[in-house]
CSV table of C-alpha atoms in Angstrom, one decimal:
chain,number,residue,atom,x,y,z
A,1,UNK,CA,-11.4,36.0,23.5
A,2,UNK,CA,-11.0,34.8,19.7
A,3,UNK,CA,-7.1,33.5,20.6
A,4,UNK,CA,-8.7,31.7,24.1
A,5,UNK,CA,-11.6,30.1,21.6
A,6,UNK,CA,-9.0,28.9,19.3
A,7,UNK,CA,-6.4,27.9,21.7
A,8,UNK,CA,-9.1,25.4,23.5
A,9,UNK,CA,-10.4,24.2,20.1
A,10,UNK,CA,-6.9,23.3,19.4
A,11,UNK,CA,-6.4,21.6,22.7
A,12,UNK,CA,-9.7,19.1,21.8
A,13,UNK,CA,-8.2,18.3,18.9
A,14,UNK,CA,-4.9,17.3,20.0
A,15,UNK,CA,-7.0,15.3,22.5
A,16,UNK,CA,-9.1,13.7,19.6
A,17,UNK,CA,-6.3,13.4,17.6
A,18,UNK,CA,-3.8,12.4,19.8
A,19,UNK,CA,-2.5,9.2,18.6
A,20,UNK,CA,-1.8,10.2,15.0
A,21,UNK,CA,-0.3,13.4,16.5
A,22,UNK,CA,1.9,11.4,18.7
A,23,UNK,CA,2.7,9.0,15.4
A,24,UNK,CA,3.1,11.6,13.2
A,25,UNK,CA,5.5,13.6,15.5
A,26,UNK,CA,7.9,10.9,16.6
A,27,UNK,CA,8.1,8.6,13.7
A,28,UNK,CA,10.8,8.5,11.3
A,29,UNK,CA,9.1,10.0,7.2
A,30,UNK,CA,10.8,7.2,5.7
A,31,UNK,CA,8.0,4.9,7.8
A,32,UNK,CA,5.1,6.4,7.1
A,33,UNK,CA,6.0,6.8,2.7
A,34,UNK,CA,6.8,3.0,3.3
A,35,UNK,CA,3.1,2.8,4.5
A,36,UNK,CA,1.9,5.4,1.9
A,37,UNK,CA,3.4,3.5,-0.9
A,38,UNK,CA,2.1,0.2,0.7
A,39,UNK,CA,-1.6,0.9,0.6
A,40,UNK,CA,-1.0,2.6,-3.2
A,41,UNK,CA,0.0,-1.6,-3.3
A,42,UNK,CA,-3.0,-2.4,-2.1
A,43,UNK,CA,-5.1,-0.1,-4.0
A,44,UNK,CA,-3.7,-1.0,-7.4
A,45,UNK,CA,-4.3,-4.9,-6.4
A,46,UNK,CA,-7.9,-5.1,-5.7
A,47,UNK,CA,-10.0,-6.7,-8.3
A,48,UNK,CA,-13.0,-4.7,-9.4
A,49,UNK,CA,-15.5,-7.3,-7.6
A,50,UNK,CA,-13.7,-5.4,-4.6
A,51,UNK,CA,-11.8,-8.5,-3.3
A,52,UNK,CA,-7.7,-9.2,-3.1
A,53,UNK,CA,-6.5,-12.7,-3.3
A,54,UNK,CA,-3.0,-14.8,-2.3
A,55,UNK,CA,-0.7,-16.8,-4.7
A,56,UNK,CA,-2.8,-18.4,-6.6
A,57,UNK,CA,-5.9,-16.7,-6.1
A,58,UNK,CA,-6.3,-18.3,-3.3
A,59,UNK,CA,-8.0,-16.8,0.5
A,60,UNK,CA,-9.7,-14.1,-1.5
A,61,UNK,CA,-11.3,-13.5,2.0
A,62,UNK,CA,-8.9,-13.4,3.8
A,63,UNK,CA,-6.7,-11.5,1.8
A,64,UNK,CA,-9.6,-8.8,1.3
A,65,UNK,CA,-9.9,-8.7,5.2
A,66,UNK,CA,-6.6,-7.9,5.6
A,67,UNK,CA,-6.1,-5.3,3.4
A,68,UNK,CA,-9.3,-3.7,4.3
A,69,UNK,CA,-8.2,-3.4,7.6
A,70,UNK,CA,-4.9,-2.0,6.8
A,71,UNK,CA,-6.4,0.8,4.5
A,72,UNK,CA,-9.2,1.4,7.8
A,73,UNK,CA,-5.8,1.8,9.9
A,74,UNK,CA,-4.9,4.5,7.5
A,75,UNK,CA,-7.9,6.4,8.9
A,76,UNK,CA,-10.3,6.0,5.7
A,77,UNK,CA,-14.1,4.9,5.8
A,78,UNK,CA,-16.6,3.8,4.0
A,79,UNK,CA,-17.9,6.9,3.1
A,80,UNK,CA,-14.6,9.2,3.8
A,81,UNK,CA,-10.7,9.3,3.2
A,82,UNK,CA,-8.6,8.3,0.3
A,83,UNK,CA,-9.3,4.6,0.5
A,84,UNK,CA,-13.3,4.7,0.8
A,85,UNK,CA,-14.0,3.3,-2.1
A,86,UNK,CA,-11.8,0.7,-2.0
A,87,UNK,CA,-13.1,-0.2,1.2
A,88,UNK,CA,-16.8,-0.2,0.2
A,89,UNK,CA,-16.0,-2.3,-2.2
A,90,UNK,CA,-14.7,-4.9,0.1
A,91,UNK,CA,-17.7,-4.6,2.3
A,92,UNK,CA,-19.6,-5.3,-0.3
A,93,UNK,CA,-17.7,-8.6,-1.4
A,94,UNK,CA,-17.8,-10.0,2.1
A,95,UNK,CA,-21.2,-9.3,2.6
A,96,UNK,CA,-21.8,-11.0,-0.6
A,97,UNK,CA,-19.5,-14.3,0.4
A,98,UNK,CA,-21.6,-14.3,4.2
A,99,UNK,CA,-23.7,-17.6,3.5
A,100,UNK,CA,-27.1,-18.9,5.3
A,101,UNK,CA,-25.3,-20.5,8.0
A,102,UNK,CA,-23.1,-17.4,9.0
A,103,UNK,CA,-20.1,-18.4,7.7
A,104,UNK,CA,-18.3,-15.7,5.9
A,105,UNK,CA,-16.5,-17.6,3.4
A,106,UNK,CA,-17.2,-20.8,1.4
A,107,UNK,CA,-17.1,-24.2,2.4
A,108,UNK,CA,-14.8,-25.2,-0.7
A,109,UNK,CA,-12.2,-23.4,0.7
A,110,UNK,CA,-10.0,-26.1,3.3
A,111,UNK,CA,-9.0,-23.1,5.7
A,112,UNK,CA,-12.3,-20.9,5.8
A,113,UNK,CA,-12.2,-20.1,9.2
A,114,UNK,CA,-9.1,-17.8,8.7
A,115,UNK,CA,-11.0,-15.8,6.6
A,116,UNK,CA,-14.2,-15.9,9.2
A,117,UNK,CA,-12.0,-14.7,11.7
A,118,UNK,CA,-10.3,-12.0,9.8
A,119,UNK,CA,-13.8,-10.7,8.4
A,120,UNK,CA,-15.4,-10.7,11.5
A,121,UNK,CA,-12.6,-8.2,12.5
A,122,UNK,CA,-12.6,-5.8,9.8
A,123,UNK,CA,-16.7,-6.0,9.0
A,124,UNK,CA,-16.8,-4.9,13.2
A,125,UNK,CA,-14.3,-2.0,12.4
A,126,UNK,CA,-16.7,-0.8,10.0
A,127,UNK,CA,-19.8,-1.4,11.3
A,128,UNK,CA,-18.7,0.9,14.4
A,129,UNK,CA,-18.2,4.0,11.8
A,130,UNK,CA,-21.2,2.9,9.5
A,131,UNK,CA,-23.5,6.1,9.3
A,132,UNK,CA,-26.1,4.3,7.1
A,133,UNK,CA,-29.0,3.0,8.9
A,134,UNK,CA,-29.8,0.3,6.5
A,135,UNK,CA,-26.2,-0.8,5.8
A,136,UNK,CA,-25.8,-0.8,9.2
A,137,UNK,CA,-28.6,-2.9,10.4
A,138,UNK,CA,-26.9,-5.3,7.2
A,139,UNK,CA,-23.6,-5.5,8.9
A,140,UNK,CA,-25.4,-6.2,12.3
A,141,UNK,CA,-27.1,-9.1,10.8
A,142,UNK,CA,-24.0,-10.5,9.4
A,143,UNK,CA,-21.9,-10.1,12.4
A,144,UNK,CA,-24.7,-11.5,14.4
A,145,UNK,CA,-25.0,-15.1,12.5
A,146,UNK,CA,-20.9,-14.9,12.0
A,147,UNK,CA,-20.6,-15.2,15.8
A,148,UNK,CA,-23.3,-17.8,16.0
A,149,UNK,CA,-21.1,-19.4,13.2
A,150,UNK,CA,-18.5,-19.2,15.4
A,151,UNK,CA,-19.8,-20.4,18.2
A,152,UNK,CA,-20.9,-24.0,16.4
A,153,UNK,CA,-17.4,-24.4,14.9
A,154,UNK,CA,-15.5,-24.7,18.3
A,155,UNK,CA,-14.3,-27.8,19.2
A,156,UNK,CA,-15.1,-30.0,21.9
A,157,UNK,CA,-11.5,-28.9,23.9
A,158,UNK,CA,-12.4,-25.3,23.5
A,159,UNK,CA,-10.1,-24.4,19.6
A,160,UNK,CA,-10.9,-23.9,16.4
A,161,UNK,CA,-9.5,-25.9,13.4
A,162,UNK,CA,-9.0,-25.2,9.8
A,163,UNK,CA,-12.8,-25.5,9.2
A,164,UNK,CA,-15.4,-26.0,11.7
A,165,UNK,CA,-15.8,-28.4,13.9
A,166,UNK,CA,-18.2,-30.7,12.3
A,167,UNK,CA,-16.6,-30.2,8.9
A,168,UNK,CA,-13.3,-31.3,10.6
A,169,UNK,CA,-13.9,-34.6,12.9
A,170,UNK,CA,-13.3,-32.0,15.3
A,171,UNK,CA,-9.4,-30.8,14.6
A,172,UNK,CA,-7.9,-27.7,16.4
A,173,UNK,CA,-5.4,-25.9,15.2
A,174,UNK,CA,-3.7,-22.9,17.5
A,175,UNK,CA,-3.3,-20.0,14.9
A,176,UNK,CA,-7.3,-20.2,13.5
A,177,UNK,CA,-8.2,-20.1,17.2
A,178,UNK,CA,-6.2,-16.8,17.2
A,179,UNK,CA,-8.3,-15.4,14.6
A,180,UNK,CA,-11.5,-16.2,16.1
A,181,UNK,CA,-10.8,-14.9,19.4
A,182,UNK,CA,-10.1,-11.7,18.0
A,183,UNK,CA,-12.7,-11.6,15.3
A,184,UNK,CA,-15.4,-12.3,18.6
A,185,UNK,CA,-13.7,-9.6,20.9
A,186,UNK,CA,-13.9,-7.2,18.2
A,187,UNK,CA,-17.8,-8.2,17.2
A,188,UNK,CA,-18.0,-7.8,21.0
A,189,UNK,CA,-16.5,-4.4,21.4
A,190,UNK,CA,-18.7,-3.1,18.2
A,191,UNK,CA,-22.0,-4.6,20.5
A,192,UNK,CA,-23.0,-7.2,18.8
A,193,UNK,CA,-23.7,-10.4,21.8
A,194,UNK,CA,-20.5,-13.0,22.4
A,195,UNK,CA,-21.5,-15.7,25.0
A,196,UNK,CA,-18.7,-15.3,27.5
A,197,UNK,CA,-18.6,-19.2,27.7
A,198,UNK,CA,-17.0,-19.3,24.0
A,199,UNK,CA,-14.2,-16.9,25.2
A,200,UNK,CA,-13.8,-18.8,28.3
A,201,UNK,CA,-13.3,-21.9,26.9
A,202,UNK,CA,-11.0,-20.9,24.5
A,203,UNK,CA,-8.9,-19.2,27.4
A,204,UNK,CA,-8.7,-23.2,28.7
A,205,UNK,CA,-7.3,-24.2,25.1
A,206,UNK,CA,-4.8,-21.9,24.7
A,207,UNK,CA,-3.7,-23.0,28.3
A,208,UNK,CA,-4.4,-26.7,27.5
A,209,UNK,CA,-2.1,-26.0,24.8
A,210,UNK,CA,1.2,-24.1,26.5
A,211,UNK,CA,4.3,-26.3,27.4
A,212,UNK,CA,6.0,-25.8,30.9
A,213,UNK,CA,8.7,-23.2,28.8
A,214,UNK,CA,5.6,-20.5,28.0
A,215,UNK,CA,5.5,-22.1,24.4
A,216,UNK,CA,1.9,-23.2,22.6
A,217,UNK,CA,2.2,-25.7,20.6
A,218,UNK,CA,0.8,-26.1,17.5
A,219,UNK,CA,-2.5,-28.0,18.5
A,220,UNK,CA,-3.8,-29.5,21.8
A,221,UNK,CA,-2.7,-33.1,20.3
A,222,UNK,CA,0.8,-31.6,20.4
A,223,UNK,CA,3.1,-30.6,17.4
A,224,UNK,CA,5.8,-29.0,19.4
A,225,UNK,CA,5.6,-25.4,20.9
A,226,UNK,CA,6.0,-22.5,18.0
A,227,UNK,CA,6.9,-18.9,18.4
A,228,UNK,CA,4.1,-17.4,15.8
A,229,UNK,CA,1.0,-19.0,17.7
A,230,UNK,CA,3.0,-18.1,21.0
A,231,UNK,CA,2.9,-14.5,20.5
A,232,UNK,CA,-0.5,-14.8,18.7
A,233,UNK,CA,-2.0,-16.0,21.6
A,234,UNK,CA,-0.6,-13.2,23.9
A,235,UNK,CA,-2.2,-11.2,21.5
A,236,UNK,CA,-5.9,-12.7,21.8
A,237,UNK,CA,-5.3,-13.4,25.5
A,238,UNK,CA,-5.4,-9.2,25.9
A,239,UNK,CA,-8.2,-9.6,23.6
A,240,UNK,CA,-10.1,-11.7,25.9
A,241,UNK,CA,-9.6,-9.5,28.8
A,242,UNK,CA,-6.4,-11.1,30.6
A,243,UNK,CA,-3.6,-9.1,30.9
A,244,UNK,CA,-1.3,-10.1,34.2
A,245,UNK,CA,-2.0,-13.8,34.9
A,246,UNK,CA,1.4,-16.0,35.4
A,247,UNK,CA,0.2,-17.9,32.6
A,248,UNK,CA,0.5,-15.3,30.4
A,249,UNK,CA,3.8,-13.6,31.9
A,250,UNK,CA,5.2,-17.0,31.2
A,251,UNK,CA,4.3,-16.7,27.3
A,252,UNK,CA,5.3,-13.3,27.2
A,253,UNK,CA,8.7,-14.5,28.5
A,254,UNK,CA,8.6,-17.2,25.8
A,255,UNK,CA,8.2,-14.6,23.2
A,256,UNK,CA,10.9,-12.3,24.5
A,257,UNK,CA,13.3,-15.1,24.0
A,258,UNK,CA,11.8,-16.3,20.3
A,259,UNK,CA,9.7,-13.8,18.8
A,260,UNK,CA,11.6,-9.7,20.0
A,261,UNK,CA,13.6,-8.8,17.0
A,262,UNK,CA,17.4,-8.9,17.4
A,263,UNK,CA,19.9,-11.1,20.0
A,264,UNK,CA,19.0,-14.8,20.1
A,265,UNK,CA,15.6,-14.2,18.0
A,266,UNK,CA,17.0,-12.7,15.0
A,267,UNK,CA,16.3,-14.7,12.8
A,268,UNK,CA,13.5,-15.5,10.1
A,269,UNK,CA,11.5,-18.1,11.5
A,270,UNK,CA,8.6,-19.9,10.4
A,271,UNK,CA,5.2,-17.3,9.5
A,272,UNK,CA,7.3,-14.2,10.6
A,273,UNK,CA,4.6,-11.8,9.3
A,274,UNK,CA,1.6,-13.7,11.3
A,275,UNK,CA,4.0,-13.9,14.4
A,276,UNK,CA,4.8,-9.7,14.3
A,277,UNK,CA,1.5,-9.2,13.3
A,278,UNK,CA,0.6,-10.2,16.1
A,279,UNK,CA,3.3,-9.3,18.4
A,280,UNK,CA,3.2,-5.8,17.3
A,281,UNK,CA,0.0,-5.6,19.0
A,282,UNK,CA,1.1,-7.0,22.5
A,283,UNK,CA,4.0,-4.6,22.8
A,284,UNK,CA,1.7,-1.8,21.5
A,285,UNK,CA,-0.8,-2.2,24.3
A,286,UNK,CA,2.5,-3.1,26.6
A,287,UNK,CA,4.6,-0.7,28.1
A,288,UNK,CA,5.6,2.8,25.7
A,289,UNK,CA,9.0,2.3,26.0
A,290,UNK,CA,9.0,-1.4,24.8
A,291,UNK,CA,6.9,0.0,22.2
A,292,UNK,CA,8.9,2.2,21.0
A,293,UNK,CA,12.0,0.4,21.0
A,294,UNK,CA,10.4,-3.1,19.5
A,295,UNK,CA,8.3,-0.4,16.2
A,296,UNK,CA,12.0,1.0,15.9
A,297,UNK,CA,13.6,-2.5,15.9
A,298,UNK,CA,11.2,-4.1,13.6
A,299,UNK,CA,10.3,-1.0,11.5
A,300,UNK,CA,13.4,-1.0,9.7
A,301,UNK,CA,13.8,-4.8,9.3
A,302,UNK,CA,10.0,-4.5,7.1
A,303,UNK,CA,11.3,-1.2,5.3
A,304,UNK,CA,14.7,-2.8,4.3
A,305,UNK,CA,12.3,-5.6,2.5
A,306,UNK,CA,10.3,-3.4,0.6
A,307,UNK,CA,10.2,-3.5,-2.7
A,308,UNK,CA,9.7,-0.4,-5.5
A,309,UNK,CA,6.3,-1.7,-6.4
A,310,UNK,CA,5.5,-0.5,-2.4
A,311,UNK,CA,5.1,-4.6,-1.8
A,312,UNK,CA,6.4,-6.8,0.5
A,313,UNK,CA,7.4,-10.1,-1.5
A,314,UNK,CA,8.9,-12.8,0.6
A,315,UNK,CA,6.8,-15.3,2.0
A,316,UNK,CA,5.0,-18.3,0.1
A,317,UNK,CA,1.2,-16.7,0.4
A,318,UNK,CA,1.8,-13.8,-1.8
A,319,UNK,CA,2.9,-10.1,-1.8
A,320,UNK,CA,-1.1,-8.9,-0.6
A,321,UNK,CA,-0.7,-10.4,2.9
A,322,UNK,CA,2.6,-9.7,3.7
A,323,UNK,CA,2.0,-6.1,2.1
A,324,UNK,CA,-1.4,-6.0,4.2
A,325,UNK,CA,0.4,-7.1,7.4
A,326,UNK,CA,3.4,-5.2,7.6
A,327,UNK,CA,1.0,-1.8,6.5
A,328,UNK,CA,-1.3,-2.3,9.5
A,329,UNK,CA,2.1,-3.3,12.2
A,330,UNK,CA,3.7,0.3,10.9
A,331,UNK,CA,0.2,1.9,11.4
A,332,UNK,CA,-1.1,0.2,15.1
A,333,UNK,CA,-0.4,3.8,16.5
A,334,UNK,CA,-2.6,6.1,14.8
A,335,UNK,CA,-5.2,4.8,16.8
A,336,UNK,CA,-7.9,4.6,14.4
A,337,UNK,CA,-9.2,0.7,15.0
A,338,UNK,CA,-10.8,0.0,18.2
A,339,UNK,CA,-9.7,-3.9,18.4
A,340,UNK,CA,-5.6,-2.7,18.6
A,341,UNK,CA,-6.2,0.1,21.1
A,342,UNK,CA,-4.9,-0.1,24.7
């Protein structure tokens, strides 16, 4: 009876615990001490107000978005897990940098709505774990006005520039419409209300914006078609529910050819890290053995790069966002953050 109780306990939490089973069982030690050394990076960098900044100091919200979300993908919370603190502390700064108008982020800053879109993302994460009644009802409030944020800041075509809307004689841009996609399919998932009609309309620019070859270009007024937005928008495509069209069959093909590590594509092209990024999460919700092969293909092109410091330091926005990026591609398969899941 006692080995039958124990043997079925064990079975629920394999079940529970499946993916980081799974990860922990077929992946190669030397990728998961890359990632172990990676968010020690991270740690190390954040500044005691609890944010993380780029070259510069520049997209401190961003940058603190990103690595929050990596350390959440190592399967800490606010309240438990090696990185809590660290992560409470960047709750706290981008609740702190949400402003009246639901912007999270400042107006100063000539690409805020990366960092909208990237906080909108990780703040969702959180708020889905968030045992605290009244920090919860906090993060509710400032998801809430973020999307409503959101919302106003599309253009008239259906994108997103560098800044809103109004702020920008109405410019779109391909790779901040990314990031708000995502940042409103993950407020969605968490419950907080997304008006279908911003998704949808969005859908229509990313289409707008794809050449006959499966390509988007850089903006809807053209700029030639570019393999990072490409695979980004595969990415916030799944996000916003389509997964088989042709449309998207015919990007996926584009990024086979341009983004897939090795043959024609191996090469280092133009924002690499925010074209895997993203891409990492297309074949991860794809099929398991392009998953498996693509993680094993690009796993040891990031460890090769990574330096003693447990940093990733090529790239001209600094070692925190390339750090922060590669972290979370090597970690999409423990399964801990709702928005990356199949």
């Amino acid at each position: 009876m006692h080995k039958t109780l124990i043997g079925i306990l064990f079975s629920v939490w394999l079940t529970l615990c499946g993916a980081d089973f799974t990860f922990a069982k077929n992946r190669d030690p030397k990728y998961q001490k890359a990632v172990s050394n990676a968010l020690e990076y991270l740690a190390r960098e954040q500044r005691r107000q609890g944010y993380w900044e780029a070259n510069g100091g520049q997209y401190r919200v961003a940058m603190t978005a990103l690595a929050g979300n990596a350390l959440l993908a190592e399967g800490s919370t606010t309240t438990r897990g090696k990185y809590a603190r660290n992560i409470q502390n960047a709750v706290d700064y981008l609740l702190e940098m949400s402003q009246p108008n639901g912007l999270i982020g400042y107006k100063n800053d000539y690409h805020y709505t990366y960092g909208h879109g990237y906080s909108m993302v990780f703040l969702s994460q959180v708020y889905g774990e968030e045992e605290d009644a009244l920090r919860r009802e906090e993060l509710k409030k400032v998801l809430i006005k973020a999307v409503e944020f959101c919302a106003s800041a599309q253009t008239t075509r259906g994108g997103w520039g560098y800044v809103s809307a109004k702020d920008g004689n109405d410019f779109d841009e391909g790779s901040t419409c990314i990031t708000q996609v995502q940042g409103l399919r993950a407020c969605r998932n968490a419950g907080i209300p997304v008006d279908k009609k911003i998704i949808d309309r969005a859908k229509k620019y990313i289409s707008d914006c794809t050449t006959q070859e499966g390509g988007v270009q850089y903006s809807i007024r053209g700029g030639g078609a570019r393999p990072a937005i490409t695979a980004a928008a595969c990415a916030a495509l799944f996000n916003a529910g389509e997964y088989d069209s042709d449309h998207l069959k015919n990007m996926l093909d584009y990024c086979k050819k341009n983004v897939w590590p090795g043959g024609n594509a191996n090469r280092y092209f133009g924002h690499w890290h925010y074209a895997h990024f993203y891409y990492a999460q297309v074949m991860y919700r794809g099929e398991n053995k392009d998953w498996d092969k693509y993680i094993k293909d690009i796993g040891q092109q990031i460890l090769r790069k990574q330096s003693a410091s447990g940093a990733w330091m090529e790239g001209h926005v600094g070692p925190v966002y390339t750090t922060a990026i590669n972290a979370t591609i090597l970690q999409l398969d423990n399964g801990y953050l709702p928005i990356y899941q199949k």
